[in-house]
XYZ file of C-alpha atoms in Angstrom:
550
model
C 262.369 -204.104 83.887
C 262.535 -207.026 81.165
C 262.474 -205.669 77.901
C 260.323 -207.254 75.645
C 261.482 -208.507 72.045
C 260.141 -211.302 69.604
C 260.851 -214.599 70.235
C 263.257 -215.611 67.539
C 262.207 -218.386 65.326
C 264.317 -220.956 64.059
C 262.414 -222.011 60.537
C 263.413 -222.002 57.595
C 267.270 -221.941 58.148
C 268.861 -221.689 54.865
C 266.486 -218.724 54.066
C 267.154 -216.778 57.099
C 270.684 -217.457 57.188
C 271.181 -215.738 53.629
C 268.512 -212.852 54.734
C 270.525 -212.058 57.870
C 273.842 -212.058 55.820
C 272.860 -209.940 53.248
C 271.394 -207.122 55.155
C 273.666 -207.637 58.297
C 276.389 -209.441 57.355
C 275.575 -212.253 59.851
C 276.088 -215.416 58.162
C 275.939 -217.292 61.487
C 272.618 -218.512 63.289
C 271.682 -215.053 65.838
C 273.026 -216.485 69.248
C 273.336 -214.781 72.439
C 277.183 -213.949 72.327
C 278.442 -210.778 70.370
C 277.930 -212.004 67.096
C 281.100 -211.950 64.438
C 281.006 -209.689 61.675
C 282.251 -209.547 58.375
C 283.168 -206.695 56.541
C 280.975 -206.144 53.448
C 282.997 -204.890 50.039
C 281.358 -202.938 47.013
C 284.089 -202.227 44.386
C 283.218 -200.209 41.575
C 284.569 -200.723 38.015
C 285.839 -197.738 36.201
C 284.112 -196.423 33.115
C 285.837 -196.431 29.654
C 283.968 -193.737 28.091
C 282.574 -190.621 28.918
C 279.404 -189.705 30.496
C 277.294 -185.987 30.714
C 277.308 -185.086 34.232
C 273.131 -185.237 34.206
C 273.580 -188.890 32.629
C 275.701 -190.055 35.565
C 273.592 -188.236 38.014
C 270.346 -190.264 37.115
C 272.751 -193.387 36.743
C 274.184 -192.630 40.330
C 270.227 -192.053 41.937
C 269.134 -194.863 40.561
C 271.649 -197.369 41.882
C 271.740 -195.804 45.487
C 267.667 -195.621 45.564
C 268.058 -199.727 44.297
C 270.497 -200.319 47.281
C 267.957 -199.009 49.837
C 264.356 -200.306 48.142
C 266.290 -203.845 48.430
C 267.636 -203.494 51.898
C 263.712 -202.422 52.742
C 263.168 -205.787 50.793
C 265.343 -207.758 52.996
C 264.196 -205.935 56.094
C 260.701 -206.780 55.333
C 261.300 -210.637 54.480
C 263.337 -211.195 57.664
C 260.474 -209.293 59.692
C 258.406 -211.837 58.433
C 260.571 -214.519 59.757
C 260.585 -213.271 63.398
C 264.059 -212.299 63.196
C 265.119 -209.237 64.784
C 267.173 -206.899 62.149
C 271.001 -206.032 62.710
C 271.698 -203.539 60.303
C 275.450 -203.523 59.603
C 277.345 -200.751 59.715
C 278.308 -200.539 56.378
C 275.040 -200.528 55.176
C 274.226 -197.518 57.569
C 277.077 -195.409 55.963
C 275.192 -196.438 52.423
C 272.225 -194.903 53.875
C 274.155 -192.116 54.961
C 275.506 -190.990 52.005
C 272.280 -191.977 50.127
C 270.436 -189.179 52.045
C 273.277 -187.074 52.009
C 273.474 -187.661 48.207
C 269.154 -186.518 48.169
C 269.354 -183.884 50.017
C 272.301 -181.844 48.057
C 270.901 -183.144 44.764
C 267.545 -181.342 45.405
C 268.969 -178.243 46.425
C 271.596 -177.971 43.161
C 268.781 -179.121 40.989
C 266.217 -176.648 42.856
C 268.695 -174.301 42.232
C 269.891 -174.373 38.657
C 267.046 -175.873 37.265
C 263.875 -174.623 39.063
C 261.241 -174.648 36.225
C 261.775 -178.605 36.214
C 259.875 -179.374 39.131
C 257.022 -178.387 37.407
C 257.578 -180.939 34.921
C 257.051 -183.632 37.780
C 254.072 -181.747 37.879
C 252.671 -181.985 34.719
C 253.757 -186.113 34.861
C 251.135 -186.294 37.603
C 248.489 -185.568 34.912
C 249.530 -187.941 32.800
C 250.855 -190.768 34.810
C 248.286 -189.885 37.837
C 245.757 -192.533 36.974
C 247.969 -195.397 36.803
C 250.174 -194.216 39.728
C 247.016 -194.528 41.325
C 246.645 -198.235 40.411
C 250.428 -199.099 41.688
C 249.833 -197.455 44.794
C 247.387 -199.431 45.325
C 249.356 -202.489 44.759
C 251.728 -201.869 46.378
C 249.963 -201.070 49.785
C 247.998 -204.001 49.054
C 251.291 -206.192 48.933
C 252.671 -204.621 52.045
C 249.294 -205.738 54.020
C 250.814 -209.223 54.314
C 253.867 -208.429 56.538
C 251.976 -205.723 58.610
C 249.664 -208.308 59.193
C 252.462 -210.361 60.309
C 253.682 -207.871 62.723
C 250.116 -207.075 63.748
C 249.626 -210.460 65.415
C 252.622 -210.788 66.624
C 252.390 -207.176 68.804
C 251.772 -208.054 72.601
C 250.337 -204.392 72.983
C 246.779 -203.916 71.773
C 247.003 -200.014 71.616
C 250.189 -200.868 69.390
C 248.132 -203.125 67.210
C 244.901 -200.328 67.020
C 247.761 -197.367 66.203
C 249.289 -200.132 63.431
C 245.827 -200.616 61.818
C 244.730 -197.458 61.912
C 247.710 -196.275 60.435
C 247.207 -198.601 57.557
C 243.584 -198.432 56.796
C 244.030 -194.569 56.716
C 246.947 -194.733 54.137
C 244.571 -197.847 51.778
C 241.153 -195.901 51.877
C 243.255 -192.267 51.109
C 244.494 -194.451 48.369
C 241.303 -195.628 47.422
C 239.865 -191.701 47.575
C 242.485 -190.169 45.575
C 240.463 -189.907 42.097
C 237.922 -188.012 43.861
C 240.915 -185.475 43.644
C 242.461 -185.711 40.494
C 242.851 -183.986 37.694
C 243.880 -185.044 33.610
C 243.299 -183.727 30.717
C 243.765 -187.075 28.883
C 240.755 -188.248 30.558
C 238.080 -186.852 27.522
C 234.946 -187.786 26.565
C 234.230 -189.423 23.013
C 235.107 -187.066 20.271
C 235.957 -184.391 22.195
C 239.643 -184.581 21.323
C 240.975 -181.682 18.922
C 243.796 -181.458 16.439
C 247.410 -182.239 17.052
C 249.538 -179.737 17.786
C 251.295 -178.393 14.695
C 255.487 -179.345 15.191
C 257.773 -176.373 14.648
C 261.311 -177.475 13.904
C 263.664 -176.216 17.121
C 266.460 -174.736 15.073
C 265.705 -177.201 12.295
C 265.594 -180.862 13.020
C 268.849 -180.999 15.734
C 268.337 -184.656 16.280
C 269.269 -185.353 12.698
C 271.403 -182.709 11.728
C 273.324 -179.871 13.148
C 271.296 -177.290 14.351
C 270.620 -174.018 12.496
C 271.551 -175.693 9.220
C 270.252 -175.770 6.024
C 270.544 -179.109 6.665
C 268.788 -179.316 9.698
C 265.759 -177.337 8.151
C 265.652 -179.498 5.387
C 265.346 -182.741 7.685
C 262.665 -180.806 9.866
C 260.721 -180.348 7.061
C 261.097 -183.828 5.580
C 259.795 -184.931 8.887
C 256.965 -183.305 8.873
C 257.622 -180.273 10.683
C 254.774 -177.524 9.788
C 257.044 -174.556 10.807
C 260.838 -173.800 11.624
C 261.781 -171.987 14.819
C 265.589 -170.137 14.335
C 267.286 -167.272 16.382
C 268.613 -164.225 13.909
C 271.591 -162.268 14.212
C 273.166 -159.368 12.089
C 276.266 -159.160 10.864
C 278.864 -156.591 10.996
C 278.315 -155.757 6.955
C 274.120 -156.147 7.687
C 273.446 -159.410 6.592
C 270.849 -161.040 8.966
C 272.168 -165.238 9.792
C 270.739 -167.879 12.026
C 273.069 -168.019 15.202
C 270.876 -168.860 19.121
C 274.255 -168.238 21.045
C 275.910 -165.067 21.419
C 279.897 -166.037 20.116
C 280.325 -168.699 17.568
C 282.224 -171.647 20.160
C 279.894 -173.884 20.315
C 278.606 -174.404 16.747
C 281.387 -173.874 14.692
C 284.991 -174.648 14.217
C 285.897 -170.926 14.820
C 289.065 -172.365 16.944
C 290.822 -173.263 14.106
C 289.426 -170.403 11.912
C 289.954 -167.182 14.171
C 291.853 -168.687 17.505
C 291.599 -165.587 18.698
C 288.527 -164.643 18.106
C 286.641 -167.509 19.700
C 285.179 -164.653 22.586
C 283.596 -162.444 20.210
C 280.348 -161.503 19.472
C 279.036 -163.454 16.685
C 277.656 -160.502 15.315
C 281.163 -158.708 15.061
C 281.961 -160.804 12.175
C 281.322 -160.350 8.520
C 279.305 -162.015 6.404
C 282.324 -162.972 4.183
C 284.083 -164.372 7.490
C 281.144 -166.726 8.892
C 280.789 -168.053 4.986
C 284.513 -169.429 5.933
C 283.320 -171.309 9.063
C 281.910 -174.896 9.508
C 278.744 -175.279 10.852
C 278.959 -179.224 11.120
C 282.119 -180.614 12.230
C 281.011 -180.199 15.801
C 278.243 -182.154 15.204
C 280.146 -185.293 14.536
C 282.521 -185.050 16.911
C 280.425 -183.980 20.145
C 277.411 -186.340 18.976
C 274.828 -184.197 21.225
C 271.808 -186.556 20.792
C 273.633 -189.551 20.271
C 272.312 -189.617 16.648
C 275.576 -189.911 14.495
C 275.629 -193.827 14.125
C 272.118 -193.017 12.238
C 273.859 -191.191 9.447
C 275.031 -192.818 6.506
C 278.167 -191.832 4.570
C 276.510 -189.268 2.534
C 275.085 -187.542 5.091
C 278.151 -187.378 7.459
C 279.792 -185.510 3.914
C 277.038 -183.223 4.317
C 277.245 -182.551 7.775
C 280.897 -181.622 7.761
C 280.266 -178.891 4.933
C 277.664 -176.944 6.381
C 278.333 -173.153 6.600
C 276.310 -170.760 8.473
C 272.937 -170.031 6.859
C 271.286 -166.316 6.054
C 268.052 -165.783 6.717
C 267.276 -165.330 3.502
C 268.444 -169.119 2.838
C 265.410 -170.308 5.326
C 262.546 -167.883 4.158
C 263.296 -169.058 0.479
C 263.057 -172.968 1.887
C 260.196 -172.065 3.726
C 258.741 -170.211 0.949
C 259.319 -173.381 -1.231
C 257.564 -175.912 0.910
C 254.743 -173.423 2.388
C 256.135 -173.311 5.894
C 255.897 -171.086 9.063
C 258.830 -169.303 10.632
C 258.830 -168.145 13.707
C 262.843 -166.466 14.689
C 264.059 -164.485 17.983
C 265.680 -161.069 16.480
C 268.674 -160.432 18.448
C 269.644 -156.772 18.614
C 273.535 -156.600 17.672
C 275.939 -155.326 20.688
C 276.836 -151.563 21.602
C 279.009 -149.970 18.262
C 277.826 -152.225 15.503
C 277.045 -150.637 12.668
C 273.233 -151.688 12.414
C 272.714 -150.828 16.318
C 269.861 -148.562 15.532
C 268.129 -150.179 12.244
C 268.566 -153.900 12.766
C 264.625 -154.441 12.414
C 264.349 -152.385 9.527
C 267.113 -153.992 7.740
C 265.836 -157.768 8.873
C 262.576 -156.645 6.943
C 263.852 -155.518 3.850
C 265.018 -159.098 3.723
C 261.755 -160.335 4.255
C 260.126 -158.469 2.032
C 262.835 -157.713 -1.315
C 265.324 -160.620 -0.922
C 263.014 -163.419 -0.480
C 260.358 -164.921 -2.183
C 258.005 -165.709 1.340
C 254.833 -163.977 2.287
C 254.907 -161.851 5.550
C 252.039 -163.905 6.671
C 254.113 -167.100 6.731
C 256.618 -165.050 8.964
C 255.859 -165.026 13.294
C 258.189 -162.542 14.482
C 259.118 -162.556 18.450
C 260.094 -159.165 19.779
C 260.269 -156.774 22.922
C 257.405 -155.080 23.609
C 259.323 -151.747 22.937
C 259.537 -152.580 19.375
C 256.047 -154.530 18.074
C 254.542 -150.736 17.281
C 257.020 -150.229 14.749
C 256.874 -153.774 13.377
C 253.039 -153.051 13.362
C 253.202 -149.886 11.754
C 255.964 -151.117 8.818
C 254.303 -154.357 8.212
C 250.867 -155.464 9.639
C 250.455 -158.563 7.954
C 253.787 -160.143 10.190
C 252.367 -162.351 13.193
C 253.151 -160.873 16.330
C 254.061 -163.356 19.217
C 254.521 -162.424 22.704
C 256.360 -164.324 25.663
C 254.452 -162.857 28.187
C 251.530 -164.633 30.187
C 249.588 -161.437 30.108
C 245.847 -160.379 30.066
C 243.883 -160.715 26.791
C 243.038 -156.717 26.420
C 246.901 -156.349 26.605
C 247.304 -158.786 24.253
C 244.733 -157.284 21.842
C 245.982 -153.982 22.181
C 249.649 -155.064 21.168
C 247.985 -156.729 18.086
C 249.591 -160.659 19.599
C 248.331 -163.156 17.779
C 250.400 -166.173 18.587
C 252.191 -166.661 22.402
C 255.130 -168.044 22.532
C 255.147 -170.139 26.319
C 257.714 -172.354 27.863
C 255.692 -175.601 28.478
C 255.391 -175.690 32.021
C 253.271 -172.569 32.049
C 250.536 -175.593 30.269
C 246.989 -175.163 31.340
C 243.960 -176.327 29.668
C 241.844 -173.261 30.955
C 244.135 -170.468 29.860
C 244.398 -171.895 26.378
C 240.900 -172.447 25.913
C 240.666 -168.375 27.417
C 243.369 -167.106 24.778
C 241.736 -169.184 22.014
C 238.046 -167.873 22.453
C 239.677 -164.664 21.080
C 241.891 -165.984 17.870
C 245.353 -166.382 20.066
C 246.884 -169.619 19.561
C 249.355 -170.816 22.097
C 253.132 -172.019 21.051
C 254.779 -174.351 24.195
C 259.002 -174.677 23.499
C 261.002 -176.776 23.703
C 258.771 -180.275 24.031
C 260.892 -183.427 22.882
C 259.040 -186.582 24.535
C 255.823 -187.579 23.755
C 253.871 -187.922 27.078
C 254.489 -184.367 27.052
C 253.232 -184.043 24.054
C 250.351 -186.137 24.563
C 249.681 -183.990 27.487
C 249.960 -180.700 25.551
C 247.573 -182.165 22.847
C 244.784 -183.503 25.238
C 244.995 -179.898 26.555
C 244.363 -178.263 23.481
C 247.765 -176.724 22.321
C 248.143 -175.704 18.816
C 251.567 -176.128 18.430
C 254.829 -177.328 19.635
C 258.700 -176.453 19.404
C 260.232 -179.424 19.386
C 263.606 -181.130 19.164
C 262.394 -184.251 17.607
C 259.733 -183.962 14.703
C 260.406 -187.051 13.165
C 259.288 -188.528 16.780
C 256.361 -187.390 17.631
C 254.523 -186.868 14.276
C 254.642 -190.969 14.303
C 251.832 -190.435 17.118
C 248.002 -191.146 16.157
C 246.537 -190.644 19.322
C 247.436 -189.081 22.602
C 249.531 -191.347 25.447
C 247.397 -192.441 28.112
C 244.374 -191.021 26.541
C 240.755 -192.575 28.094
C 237.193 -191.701 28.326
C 235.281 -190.732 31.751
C 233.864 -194.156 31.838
C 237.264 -196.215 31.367
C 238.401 -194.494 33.792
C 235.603 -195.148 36.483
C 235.604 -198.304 35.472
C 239.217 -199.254 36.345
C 239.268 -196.956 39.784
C 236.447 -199.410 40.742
C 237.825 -202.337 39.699
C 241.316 -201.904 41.191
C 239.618 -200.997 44.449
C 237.608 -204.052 44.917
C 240.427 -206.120 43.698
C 242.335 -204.355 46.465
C 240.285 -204.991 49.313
C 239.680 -208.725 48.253
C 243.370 -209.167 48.300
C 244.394 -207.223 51.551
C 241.824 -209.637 52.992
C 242.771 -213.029 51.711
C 246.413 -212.187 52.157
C 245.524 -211.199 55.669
C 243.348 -214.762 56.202
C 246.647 -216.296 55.178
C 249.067 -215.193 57.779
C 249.838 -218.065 59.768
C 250.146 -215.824 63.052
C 246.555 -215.007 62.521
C 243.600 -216.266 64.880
C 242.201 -218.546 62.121
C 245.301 -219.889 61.134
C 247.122 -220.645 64.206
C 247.705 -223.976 64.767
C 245.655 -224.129 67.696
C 242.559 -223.234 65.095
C 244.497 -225.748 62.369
C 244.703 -229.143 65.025
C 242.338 -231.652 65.012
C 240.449 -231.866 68.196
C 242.212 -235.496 69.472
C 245.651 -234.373 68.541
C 246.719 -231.883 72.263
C 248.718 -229.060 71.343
C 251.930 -228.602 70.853
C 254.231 -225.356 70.316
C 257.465 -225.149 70.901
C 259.380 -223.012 73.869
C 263.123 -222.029 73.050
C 265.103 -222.440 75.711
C 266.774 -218.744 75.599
C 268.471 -215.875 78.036
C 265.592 -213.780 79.753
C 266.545 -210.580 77.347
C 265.382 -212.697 74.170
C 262.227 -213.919 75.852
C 258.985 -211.910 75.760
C 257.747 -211.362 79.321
C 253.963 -211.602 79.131
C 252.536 -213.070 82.393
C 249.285 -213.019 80.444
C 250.041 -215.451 77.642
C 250.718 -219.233 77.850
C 252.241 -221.628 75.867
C 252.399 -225.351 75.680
C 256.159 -227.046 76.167
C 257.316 -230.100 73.506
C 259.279 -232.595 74.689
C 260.837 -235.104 72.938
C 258.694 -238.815 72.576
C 260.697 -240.325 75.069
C 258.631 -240.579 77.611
C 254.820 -241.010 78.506
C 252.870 -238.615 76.350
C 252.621 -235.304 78.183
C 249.131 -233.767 79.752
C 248.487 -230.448 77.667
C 248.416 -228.271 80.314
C 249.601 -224.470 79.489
C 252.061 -223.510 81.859
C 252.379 -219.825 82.536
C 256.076 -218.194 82.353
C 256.694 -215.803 85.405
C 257.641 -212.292 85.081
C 260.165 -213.157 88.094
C 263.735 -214.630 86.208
C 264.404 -218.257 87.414
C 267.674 -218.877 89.765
């Protein structure tokens, strides 16, 4: 049985030559001996500085998913040359480890950091519309080689599968707004207030985090409340610490070496006053900030000490801000096991100068009663997606939601009944565009100064505008797939049977070739081209036999 193949065509020789050597490694003209190969070398250059590991993770995905979109680019461009493709096998261990490379990636991201994935979610609802338009594109783009290989297919039930195929993937395409869902897409004037920003720890872009500092430049940014975690001390003074030992944000190494393992609320007030609470700040440069501070401010930075709470709900007090704080109950044998809420509110109310309604205290459940019964007038927050009746009963008036648990329809539910919805920790603002088209009413973020720059929503657009360019991106769509399809020169109309005048016979060329490179169709006919030598030729079509000449 003769196995059929394309005829290879000998055009455009510079062109192939350097598509068939980049993506093979052929940099000789296809001929029917073995063909030589040559070994294809990728050195990589060593770094001189450091990277975080999820920095050279998305640096690493996006040069192997480069490799492979332009070996599909150099597939593609030699398909539409007729040539055949001889993947080397260099390039096949790229792929290899490529996929390899996907695969475990998804599963150690699906793994430690689950709740992400639904942050590719919640890009859909922003990005949806105009992924919609590139998908478009792009299958528009690709309708000029599969028309290419459509004419060239000897098989009709391969070319109906192949067009089928593709007109089910275009029209989808074309269908998918039916489907789809934004909250950015709003009619006129129904847009509500931006979120209100609540400084994460302070401002911990600008300034190290739980710092009076850092509160100071959260404010100054326009930050409407300050978020900070609380912790009591072993002598009962309440501070602003998030982790549970001191490692991380202070210079307790040098301080207490051996120390560095113990809970930060083991230590005394008089001990954490010795600590810095800035010198890590310049050296680990966490948001890449640093070079932003002057002179003056890096002075700053290195002598910051630990703050009290008092120290915030004075500044707070002072500039008419919210605080909302995490209460952490001390460890087993600490001296204010047992009282640490009643000792956090005599702070509040007889060593500071705020009101109890500027305060949003976040507690277990096992505790609000008491908070309820001591001082009404604090705002309770919950962290729990729960009903509204428990809600109501638990006197919540403020929920306090990691961001991917967004949705327009339960906001708009807990609102109707005076509970406003807090979404941590959101940093970039098409997510908070997306949480402000959906009606949030405020935001923990990392960067304050960011996002209170932003007049209007990301992406924002009315009913209409939307219509309007789904329409118009379809029709351009079609026009296109259709002209670039007119175009291919394998096509009916533009074969040059169609494109000779009617005195001039036709003439095609037949490559004299081995029987395995040769289609055998006993069907299809084809004109031979001699050279001008002799008397001009009759244009008969002589028929090539499935039998193999002697």
């Amino acid at each position: 049985v003769v196995r059929r193949q394309l005829l290879q065509r000998y055009e455009h020789q510079p062109f192939v030559s350097c598509l068939a050597g980049l993506y093979g490694c052929q940099w000789r003209r296809y001929q029917r001996a073995k063909p030589v190969l040559y070994s294809c070398r990728c050195n990589f250059g060593k770094l001189g500085f450091w990277f975080p590991w999820s920095v050279v993770l998305l640096v690493l995905a996006a040069a192997l998913f480069t490799y492979i979109a332009l070996l599909l680019v150099l597939a593609v461009c030699l398909l539409s040359e007729g040539q055949r493709l001889y993947l080397h096998w260099s390039h096949k261990i790229g792929i290899l480890v490529t996929l390899c490379f996907s695969i475990s990636a998804t599963a150690v991201l699906s793994d430690l950091r689950s709740k992400e994935w639904t942050t590719l979610l919640l890009s859909f609802q922003v990005t949806a519309p105009f992924l919609h338009v590139g998908g478009v594109s792009l299958m528009t783009f690709l309708s000029w080689p599969i028309a290419l290989h459509f004419f060239r297919m000897n098989k009709r039930v391969r070319q109906v599968a192949l067009l089928s195929l593709f007109l089910a993937v275009l029209f989808a395409l074309y269908l998918v707004p039916l489907g789809m869902y934004s909250p950015c897409i709003k009619e006129e004037g129904t847009l509500g207030p931006a979120p209100t920003l609540i400084g994460h720890r302070g401002a911990p872009m600008l300034a190290p985090e739980n710092t009076q500092m850092s509160f100071e430049k959260a404010v100054g940014a326009g930050g409407e409340g300050l978020e900070t975690d609380v912790t009591i001390s072993y002598d009962g003074v309440p501070f602003l610490m998030h982790d549970r030992t001191l490692r991380r944000t202070t210079n307790i190494q040098q301080v207490f070496p051996n120390r560095t393992d113990a809970p930060a609320a083991m230590f005394t007030w008089p001990e954490l006053e010795m600590l810095s609470a800035g010198s890590w700040f310049l050296q680990r440069d966490p948001f890449s900030t640093v070079s932003s501070l002057d002179a003056d401010e890096r002075v700053r930075v290195q002598n910051q000490t630990v703050p009290s709470l008092k120290d915030l709900l004075n500044l707070a007090a002072q500039h008419e801000r919210l605080v909302i704080f995490d209460l952490r109950r001390p460890p087993q044998g600490h001296p204010y096991r047992d009282s640490w809420i009643t000792r956090t509110l005599e702070v509040i109310h007889n060593e500071s100068s705020i009101n109890s309604s500027q305060v949003v205290l976040w507690l277990p459940a096992d505790q609000r009663s008491l908070v309820q019964e001591l001082d009404p007038e604090l705002q309770q927050t919950s962290g729990d997606h729960a009903s509204i009746e428990e809600l109501q009963e638990e006197h919540i008036v403020r929920l306090n939601l990691h961001y991917s648990y967004m949705s327009q329809e339960q906001i708009r539910k807990y609102a109707s009944v005076n509970i406003s919805t807090n979404l941590y920790v959101i940093s970039q603002p098409w997510l908070y565009s997306l949480a402000w088209c959906a009606g949030v009413h405020s935001v923990t973020t990392n960067a304050p100064h960011k996002l209170k720059t932003l007049q209007r929503p990301l992406f924002l657009m009315t009913p209409d505008e939307y219509s309007l360019m789904w329409i118009l991106t379809d029709i351009v769509s079609t026009a296109s797939a259709g002209t670039l399809c007119s175009l291919t020169p394998s096509s009916p109309c533009m074969s040059p049977l169609c494109m000779a005048s009617p005195s001039d016979p036709p003439s095609l060329s037949l490559l004299s070739a081995e029987l395995s490179d040769v289609w055998s169709i006993s069907s299809i006919s084809i004109s031979v081209h001699r050279e001008a030598q002799n008397s001009p030729v009759t244009p008969s079509l002589p028929t090539i036999s499935e039998e193999p000449p002697v």
